[in-house]
Short mmCIF file of C-alpha atoms in Angstrom, two decimals:
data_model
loop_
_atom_site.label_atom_id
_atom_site.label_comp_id
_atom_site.label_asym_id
_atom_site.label_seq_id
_atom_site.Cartn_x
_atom_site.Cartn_y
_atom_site.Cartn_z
CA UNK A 655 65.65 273.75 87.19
CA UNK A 656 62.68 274.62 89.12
CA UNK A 657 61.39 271.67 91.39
CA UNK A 658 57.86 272.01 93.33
CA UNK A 659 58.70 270.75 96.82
CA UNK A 660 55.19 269.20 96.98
CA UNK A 661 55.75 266.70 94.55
CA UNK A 662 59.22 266.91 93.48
CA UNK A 663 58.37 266.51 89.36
CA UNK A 664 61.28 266.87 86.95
CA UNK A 665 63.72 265.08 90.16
CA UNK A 666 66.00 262.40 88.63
CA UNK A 667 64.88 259.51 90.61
CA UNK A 668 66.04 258.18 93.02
CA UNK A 669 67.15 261.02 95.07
CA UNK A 670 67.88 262.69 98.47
CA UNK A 671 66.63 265.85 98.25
CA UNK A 672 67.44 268.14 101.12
CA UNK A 673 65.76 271.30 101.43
CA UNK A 674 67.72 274.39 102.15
CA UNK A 675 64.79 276.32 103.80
CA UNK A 676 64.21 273.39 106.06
CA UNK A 677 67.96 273.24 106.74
CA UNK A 678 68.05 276.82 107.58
CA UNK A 679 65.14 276.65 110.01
CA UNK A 680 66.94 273.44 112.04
CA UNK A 681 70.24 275.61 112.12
CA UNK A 682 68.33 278.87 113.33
CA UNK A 683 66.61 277.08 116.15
CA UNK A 684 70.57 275.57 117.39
CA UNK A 685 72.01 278.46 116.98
CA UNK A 686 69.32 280.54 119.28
CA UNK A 687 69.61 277.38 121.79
CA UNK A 688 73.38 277.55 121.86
CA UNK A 689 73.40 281.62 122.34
CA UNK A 690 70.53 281.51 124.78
CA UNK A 691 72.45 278.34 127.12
CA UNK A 692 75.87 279.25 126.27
CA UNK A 693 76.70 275.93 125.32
CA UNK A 694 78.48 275.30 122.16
CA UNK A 695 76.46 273.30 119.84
CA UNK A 696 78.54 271.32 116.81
CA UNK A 697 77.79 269.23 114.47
CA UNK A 698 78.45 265.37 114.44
CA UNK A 699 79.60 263.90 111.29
CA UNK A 700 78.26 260.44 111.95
CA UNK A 701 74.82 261.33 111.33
CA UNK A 702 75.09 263.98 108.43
CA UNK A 703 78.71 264.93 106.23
CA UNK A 704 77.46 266.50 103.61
CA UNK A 705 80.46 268.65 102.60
CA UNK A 706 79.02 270.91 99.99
CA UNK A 707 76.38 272.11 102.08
CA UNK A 708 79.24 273.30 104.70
CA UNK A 709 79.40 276.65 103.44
CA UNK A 710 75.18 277.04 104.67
CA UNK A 711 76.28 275.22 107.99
CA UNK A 712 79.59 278.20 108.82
CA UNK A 713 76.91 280.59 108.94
CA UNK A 714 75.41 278.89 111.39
CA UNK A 715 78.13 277.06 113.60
CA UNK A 716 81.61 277.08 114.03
CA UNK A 717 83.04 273.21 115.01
CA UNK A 718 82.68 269.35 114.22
CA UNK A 719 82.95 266.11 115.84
CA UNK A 720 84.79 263.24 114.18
CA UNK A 721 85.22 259.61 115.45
CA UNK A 722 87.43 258.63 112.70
CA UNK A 723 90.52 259.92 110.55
CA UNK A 724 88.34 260.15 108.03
CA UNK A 725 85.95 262.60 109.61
CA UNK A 726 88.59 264.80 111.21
CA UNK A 727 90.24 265.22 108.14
CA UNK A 728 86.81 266.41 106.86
CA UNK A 729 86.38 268.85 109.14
CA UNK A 730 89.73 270.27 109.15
CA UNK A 731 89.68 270.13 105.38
CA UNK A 732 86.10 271.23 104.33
CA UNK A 733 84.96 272.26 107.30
CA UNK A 734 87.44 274.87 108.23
CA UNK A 735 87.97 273.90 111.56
CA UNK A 736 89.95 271.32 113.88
CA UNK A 737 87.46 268.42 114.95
CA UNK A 738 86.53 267.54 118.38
CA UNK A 739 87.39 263.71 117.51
CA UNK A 740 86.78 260.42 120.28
CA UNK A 741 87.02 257.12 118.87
CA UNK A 742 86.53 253.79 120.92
CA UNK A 743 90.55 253.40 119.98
CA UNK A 744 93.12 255.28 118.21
CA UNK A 745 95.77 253.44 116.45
CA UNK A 746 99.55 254.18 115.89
CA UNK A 747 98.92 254.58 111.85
CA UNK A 748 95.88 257.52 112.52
CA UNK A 749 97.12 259.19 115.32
CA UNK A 750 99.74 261.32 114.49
CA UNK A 751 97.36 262.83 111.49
CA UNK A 752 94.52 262.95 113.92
CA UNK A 753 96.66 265.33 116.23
CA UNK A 754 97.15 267.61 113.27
CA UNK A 755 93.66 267.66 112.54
CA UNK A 756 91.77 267.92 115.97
CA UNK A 757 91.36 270.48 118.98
CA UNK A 758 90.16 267.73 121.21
CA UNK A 759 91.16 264.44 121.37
CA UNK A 760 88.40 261.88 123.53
CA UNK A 761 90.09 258.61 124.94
CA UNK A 762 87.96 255.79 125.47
CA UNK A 763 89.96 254.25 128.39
CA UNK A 764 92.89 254.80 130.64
CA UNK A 765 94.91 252.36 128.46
CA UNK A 766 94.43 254.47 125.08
CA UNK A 767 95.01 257.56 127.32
CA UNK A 768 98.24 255.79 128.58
CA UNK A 769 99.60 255.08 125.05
CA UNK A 770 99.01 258.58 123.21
CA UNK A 771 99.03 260.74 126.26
CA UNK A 772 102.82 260.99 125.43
CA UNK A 773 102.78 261.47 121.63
CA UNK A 774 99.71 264.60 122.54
CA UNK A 775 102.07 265.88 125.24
CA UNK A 776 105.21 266.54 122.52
CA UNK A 777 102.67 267.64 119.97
CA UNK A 778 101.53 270.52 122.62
CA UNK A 779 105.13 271.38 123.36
CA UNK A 780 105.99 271.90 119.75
CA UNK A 781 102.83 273.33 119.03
CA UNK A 782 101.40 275.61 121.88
CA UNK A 783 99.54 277.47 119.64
CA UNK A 784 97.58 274.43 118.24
CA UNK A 785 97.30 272.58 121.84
CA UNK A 786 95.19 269.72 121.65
CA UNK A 787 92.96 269.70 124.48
CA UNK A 788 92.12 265.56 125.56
CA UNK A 789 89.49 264.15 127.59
CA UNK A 790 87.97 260.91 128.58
CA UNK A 791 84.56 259.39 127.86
CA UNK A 792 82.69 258.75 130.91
CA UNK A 793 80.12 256.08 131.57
CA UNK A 794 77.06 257.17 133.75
CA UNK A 795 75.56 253.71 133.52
CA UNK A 796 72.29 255.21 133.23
CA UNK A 797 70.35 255.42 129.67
CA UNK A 798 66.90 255.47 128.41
CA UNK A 799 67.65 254.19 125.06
CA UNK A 800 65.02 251.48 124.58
CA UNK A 801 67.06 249.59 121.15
CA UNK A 802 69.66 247.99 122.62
CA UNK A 803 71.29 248.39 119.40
CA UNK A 804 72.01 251.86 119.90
CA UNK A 805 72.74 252.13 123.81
CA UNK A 806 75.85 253.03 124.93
CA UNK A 807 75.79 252.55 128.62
CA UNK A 808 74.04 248.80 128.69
CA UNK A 809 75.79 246.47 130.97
CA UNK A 810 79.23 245.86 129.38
CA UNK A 811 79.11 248.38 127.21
CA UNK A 812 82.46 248.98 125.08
CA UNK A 813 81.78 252.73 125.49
CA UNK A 814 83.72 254.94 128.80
CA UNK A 815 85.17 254.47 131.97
CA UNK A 816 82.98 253.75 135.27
CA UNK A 817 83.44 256.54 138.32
CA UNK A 818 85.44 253.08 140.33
CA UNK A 819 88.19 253.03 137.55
CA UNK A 820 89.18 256.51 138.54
CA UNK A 821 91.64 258.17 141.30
CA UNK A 822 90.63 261.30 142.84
CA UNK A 823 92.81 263.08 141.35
CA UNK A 824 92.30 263.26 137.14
CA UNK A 825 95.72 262.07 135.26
CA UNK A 826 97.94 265.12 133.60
CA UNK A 827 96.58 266.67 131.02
CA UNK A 828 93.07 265.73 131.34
CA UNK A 829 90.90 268.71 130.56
CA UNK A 830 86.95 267.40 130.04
CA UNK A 831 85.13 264.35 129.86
CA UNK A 832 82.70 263.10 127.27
CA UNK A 833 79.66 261.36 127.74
CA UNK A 834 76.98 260.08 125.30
CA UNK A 835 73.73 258.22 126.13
CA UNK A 836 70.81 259.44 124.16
CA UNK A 837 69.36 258.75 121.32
CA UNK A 838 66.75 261.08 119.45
CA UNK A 839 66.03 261.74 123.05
CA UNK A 840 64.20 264.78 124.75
CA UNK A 841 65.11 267.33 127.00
CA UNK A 842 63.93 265.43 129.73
CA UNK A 843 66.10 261.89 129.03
CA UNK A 844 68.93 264.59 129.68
CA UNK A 845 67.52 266.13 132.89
CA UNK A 846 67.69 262.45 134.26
CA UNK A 847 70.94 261.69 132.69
CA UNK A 848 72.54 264.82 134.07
CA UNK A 849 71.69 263.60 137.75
CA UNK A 850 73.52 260.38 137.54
CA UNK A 851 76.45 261.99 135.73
CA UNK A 852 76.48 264.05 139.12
CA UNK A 853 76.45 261.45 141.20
CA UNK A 854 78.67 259.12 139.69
CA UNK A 855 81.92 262.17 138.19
CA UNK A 856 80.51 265.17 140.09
CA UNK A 857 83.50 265.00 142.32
CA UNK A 858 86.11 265.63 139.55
CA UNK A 859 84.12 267.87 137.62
CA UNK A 860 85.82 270.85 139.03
CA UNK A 861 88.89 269.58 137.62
CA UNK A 862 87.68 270.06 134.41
CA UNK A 863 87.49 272.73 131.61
CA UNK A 864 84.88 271.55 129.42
CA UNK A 865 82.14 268.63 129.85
CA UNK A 866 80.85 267.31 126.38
CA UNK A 867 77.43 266.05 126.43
CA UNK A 868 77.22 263.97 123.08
CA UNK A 869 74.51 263.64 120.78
CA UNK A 870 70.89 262.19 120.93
CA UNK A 871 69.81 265.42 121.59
CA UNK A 872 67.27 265.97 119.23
CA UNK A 873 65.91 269.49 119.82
CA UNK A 874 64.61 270.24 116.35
CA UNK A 875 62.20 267.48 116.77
CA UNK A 876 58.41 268.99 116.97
CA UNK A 877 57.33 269.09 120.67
CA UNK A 878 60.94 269.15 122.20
CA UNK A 879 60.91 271.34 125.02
CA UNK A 880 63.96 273.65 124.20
CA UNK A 881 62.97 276.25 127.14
CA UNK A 882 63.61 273.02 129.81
CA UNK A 883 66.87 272.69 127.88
CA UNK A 884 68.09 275.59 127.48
CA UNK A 885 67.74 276.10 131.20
CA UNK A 886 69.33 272.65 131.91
CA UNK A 887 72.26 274.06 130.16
CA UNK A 888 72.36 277.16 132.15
CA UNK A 889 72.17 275.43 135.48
CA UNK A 890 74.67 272.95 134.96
CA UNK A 891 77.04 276.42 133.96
CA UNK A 892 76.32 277.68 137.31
CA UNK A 893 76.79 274.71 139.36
CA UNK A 894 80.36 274.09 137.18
CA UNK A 895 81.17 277.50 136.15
CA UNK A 896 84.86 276.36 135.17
CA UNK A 897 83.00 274.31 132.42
CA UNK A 898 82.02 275.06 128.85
CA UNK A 899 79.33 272.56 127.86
CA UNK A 900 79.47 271.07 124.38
CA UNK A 901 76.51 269.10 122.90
CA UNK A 902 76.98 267.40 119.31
CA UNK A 903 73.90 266.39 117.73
CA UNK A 904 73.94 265.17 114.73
CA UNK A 905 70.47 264.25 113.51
CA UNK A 906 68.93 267.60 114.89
CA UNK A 907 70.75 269.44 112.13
CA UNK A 908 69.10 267.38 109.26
CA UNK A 909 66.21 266.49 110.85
CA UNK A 910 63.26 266.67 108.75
CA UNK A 911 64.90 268.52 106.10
CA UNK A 912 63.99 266.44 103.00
CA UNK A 913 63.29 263.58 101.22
CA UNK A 914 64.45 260.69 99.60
CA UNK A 915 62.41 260.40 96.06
CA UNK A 916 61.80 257.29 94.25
CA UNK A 917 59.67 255.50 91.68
CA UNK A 918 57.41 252.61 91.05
CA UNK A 919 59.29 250.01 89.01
CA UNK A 920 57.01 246.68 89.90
CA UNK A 921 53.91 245.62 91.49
CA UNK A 922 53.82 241.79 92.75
CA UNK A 923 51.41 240.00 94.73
CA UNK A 924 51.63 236.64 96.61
CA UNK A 925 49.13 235.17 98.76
CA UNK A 926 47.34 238.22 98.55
CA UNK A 927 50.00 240.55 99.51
CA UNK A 928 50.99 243.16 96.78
CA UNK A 929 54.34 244.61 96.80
CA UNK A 930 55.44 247.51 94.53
CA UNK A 931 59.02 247.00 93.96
CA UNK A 932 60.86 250.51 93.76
CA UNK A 933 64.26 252.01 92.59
CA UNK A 934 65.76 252.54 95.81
CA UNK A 935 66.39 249.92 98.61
CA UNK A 936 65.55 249.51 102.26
CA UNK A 937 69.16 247.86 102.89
CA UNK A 938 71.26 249.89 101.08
CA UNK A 939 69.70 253.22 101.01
CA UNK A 940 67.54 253.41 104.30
CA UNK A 941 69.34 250.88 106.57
CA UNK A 942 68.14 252.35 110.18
CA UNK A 943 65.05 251.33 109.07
CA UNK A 944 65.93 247.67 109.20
CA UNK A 945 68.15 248.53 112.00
CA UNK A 946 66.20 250.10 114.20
CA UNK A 947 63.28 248.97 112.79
CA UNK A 948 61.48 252.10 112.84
CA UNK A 949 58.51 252.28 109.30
CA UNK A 950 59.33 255.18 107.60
CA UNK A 951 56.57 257.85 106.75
CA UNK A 952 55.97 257.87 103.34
CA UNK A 953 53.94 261.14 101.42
CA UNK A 954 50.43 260.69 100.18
CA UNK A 955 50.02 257.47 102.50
CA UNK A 956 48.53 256.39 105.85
CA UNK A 957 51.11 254.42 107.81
CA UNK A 958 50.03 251.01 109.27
CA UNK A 959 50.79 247.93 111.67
CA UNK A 960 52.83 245.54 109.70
CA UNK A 961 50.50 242.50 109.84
CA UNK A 962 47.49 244.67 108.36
CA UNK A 963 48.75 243.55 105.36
CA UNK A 964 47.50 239.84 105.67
CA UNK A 965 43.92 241.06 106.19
CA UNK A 966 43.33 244.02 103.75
CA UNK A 967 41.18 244.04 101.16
CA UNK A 968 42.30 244.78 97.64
CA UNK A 969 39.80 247.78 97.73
CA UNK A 970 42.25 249.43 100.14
CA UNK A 971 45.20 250.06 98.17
CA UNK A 972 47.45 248.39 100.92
CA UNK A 973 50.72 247.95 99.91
CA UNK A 974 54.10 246.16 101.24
CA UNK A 975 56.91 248.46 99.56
CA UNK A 976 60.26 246.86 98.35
CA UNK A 977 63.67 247.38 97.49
CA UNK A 978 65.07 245.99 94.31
CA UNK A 979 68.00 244.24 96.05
CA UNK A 980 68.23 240.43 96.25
CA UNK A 981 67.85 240.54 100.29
CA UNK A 982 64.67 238.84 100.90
CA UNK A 983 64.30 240.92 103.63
CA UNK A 984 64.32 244.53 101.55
CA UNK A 985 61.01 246.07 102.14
CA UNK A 986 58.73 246.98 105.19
CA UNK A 987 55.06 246.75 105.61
CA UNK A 988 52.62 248.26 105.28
CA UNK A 989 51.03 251.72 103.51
CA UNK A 990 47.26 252.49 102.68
CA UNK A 991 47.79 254.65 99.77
CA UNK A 992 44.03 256.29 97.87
CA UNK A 993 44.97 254.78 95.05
CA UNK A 994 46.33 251.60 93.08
CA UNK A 995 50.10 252.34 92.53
CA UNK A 996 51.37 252.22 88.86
CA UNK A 997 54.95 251.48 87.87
CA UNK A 998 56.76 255.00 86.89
CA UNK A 999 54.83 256.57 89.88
CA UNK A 1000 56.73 258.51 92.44
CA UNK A 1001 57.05 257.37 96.12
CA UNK A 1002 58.38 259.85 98.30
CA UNK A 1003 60.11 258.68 102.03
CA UNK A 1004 60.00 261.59 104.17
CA UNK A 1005 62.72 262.94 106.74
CA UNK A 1006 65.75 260.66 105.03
CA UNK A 1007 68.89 262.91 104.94
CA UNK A 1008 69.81 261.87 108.49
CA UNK A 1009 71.74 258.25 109.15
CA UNK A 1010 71.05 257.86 105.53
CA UNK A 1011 73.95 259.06 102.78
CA UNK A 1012 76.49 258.05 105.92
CA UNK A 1013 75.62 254.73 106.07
CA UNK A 1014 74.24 253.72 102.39
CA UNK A 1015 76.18 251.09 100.38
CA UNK A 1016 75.96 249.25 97.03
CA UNK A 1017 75.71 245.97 97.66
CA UNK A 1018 74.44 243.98 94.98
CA UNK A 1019 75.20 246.35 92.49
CA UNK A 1020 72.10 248.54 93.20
CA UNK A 1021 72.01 252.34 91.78
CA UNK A 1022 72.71 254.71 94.54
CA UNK A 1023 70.41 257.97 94.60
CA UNK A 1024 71.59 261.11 93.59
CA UNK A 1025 72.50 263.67 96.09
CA UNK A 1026 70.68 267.43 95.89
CA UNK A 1027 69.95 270.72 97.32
CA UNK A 1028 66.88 272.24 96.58
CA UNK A 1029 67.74 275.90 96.98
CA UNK A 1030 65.42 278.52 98.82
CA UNK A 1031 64.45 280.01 95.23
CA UNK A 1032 63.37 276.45 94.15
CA UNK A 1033 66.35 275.79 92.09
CA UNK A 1034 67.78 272.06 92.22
CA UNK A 1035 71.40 271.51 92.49
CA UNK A 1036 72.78 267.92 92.75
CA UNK A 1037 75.80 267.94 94.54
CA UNK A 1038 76.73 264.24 92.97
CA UNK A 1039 75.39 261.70 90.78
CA UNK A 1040 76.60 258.27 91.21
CA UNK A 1041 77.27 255.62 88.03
CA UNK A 1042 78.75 252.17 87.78
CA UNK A 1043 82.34 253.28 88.40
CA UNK A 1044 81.65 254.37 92.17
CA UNK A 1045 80.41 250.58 92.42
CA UNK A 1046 83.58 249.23 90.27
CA UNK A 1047 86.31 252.19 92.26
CA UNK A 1048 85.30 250.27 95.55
CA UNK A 1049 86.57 246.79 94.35
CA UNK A 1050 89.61 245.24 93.34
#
């Protein structure tokens, strides 16, 4: 079936629709970033998994990241290839499956590193083909992640080992460090981190093989300044030529890449406030919204400060939007739309295939969206449909 991009007619609402010309165009721009720096750039699971749209992805790229069994068993099986996995800690039930299906291993502290250094070691010796190549995760203590909620380096952070918890010399087997502190961050977030990573591990980067930036780096992102980063990358290559620089974003692969479609089911008003209730959900289906909080754009609509709402005029069309779970807290203000909104209309949330299908859930019962590739040629293709049965299968 044909769909018209513009307004998405003839979609089965609700629906993420991700669009593979978009998708195309964010992979295109990574891999010119990644030839042009000669970093490897990979993909990080926690933000997008989409495993039918893998096949459009190996054209593109070649590795994952995982921080879970899960996730490395996703790349090794659908992906193709072993995962570069780190997880705050590894457990004696996932490890020895982990091994099997990783190429790096990340520990978050000397005492995981301690415990599983010995069951990687006999893996490698069996297996010297297959080597698993393990690092640690590094702490900078330097970020410029405004949510807490999403920094890894605040004061007593969970996340890495601090520069005084090491020796000089880096324990066996320890071939790279990790380090993540950005967020949807620029080029220029990284210059900054870069300096304190030097200051504070610069002394046993030498040591090293590879040096594994993390994500945050959202270089799709209209205005990021991919020239400064690209020559960040190269830099850092000449200063540490033993080192092959890794970065794994995650939401600059589906960045802006589609929609999530939905439709009018209710209009209420209280106190003057109207809210048009909708099939989809804030909490179940858009949940770094409420997170975050960041306001969603949404098509056809002028975004606005939340408390607007409490002085527009009924003349404006200003509308609270709301999800049809029983949180009283589903739905964000506000949105001037040109028009009063009729139930059966379509609302359209733009830029919600990122953080989105990872993280949904069904609480309450609530329908979960479709998931679907609009093809270059226009075609529609939904990879799955969810019914009652996904909702009953997670129960017992």
């Amino acid at each position: 079936m044909k769909i018209d991009p513009q307004t998405f007619d003839g979609v089965k609402t609700p629906c993420y629709v991700m669009e593979e010309r978009l998708l195309r165009r964010n992979l295109s721009l990574i891999r010119d970033v990644a030839t042009r720096s000669g970093a490897e750039i990979i993909l990080a699971f926690k933000s997008f998994a989409l495993w039918k749209s893998f096949p459009i992805f190996r054209e593109y790229i070649t590795h994952t990241t995982a921080s879970s069994l899960y996730e490395a068993r996703l790349a090794a099986e659908e992906f193709g290839s072993k995962a570069h996995t780190y997880s705050p800690a590894y457990t004696d039930e996932d490890f020895g499956q982990l091994l099997e299906c990783s190429s790096h291993i990340t520990f978050n502290s000397l005492s995981q590193y301690a415990r599983f250094w010995p069951q990687v070691k006999a893996y490698n010796h069996l297996h010297p083909a297959e080597a698993v190549s393990c690092g640690l995760r590094v702490n900078p203590e330097y970020s410029e992640i405004e949510v807490e909620l999403y920094d890894p380096c605040a004061p007593g952070s969970r996340f890495g080992i601090l520069s005084d918890a090491l020796s000089d010399e880096l324990p066996e087997g320890i071939e790279g460090f990790h380090c993540h502190c950005h967020c949807e961050s620029d080029s220029f977030a990284l210059e900054h981190t870069l300096e304190h990573l030097e200051e504070k591990f610069g002394k046993w980067l030498p040591q090293l093989k590879w040096l594994n930036l993390g994500g945050g780096h959202l270089m799709t992102r209209k205005g990021y300044d991919t020239e400064h980063l690209i020559g960040l990358l190269r830099g850092l290559q000449e200063r540490y030529p033993n080192l092959k620089v890794i970065l794994e974003p995650g939401s600059a692969f589906a960045w802006q890449t589609g929609p999530l479609v939905s439709k009018v089911v209710d209009v209420v008003e209280n106190k003057g406030i109207r809210t048009a209730i909708l099939n989809v959900s804030f909490t179940c289906h858009m949940p770094d919204c409420l997170e975050m909080p960041y306001q969603p754009a949404v098509r056809h609509a002028e975004t606005l400060p939340a408390d607007y709402i409490k002085t527009a005029s009924p003349e404006e069309h200003v509308y609270r939007l709301g999800g049809n779970s029983c949180l009283s807290g589903d739905f964000m203000s506000c949105w001037k739309f040109d028009h009063e909104l009729q139930v059966g209309e379509t609302v359209i949330f733009e830029d919600m295939i990122h953080y989105t299908t990872v993280k949904t859930n069904m609480f309450n019962g609530i329908h979960h969206p479709s998931i679907a590739l609009l093809h270059e040629d226009g075609n529609l293709e939904y990879y799955r449909e969810f019914g009652y049965e996904d909702y009953r299968d997670r129960m017992c």
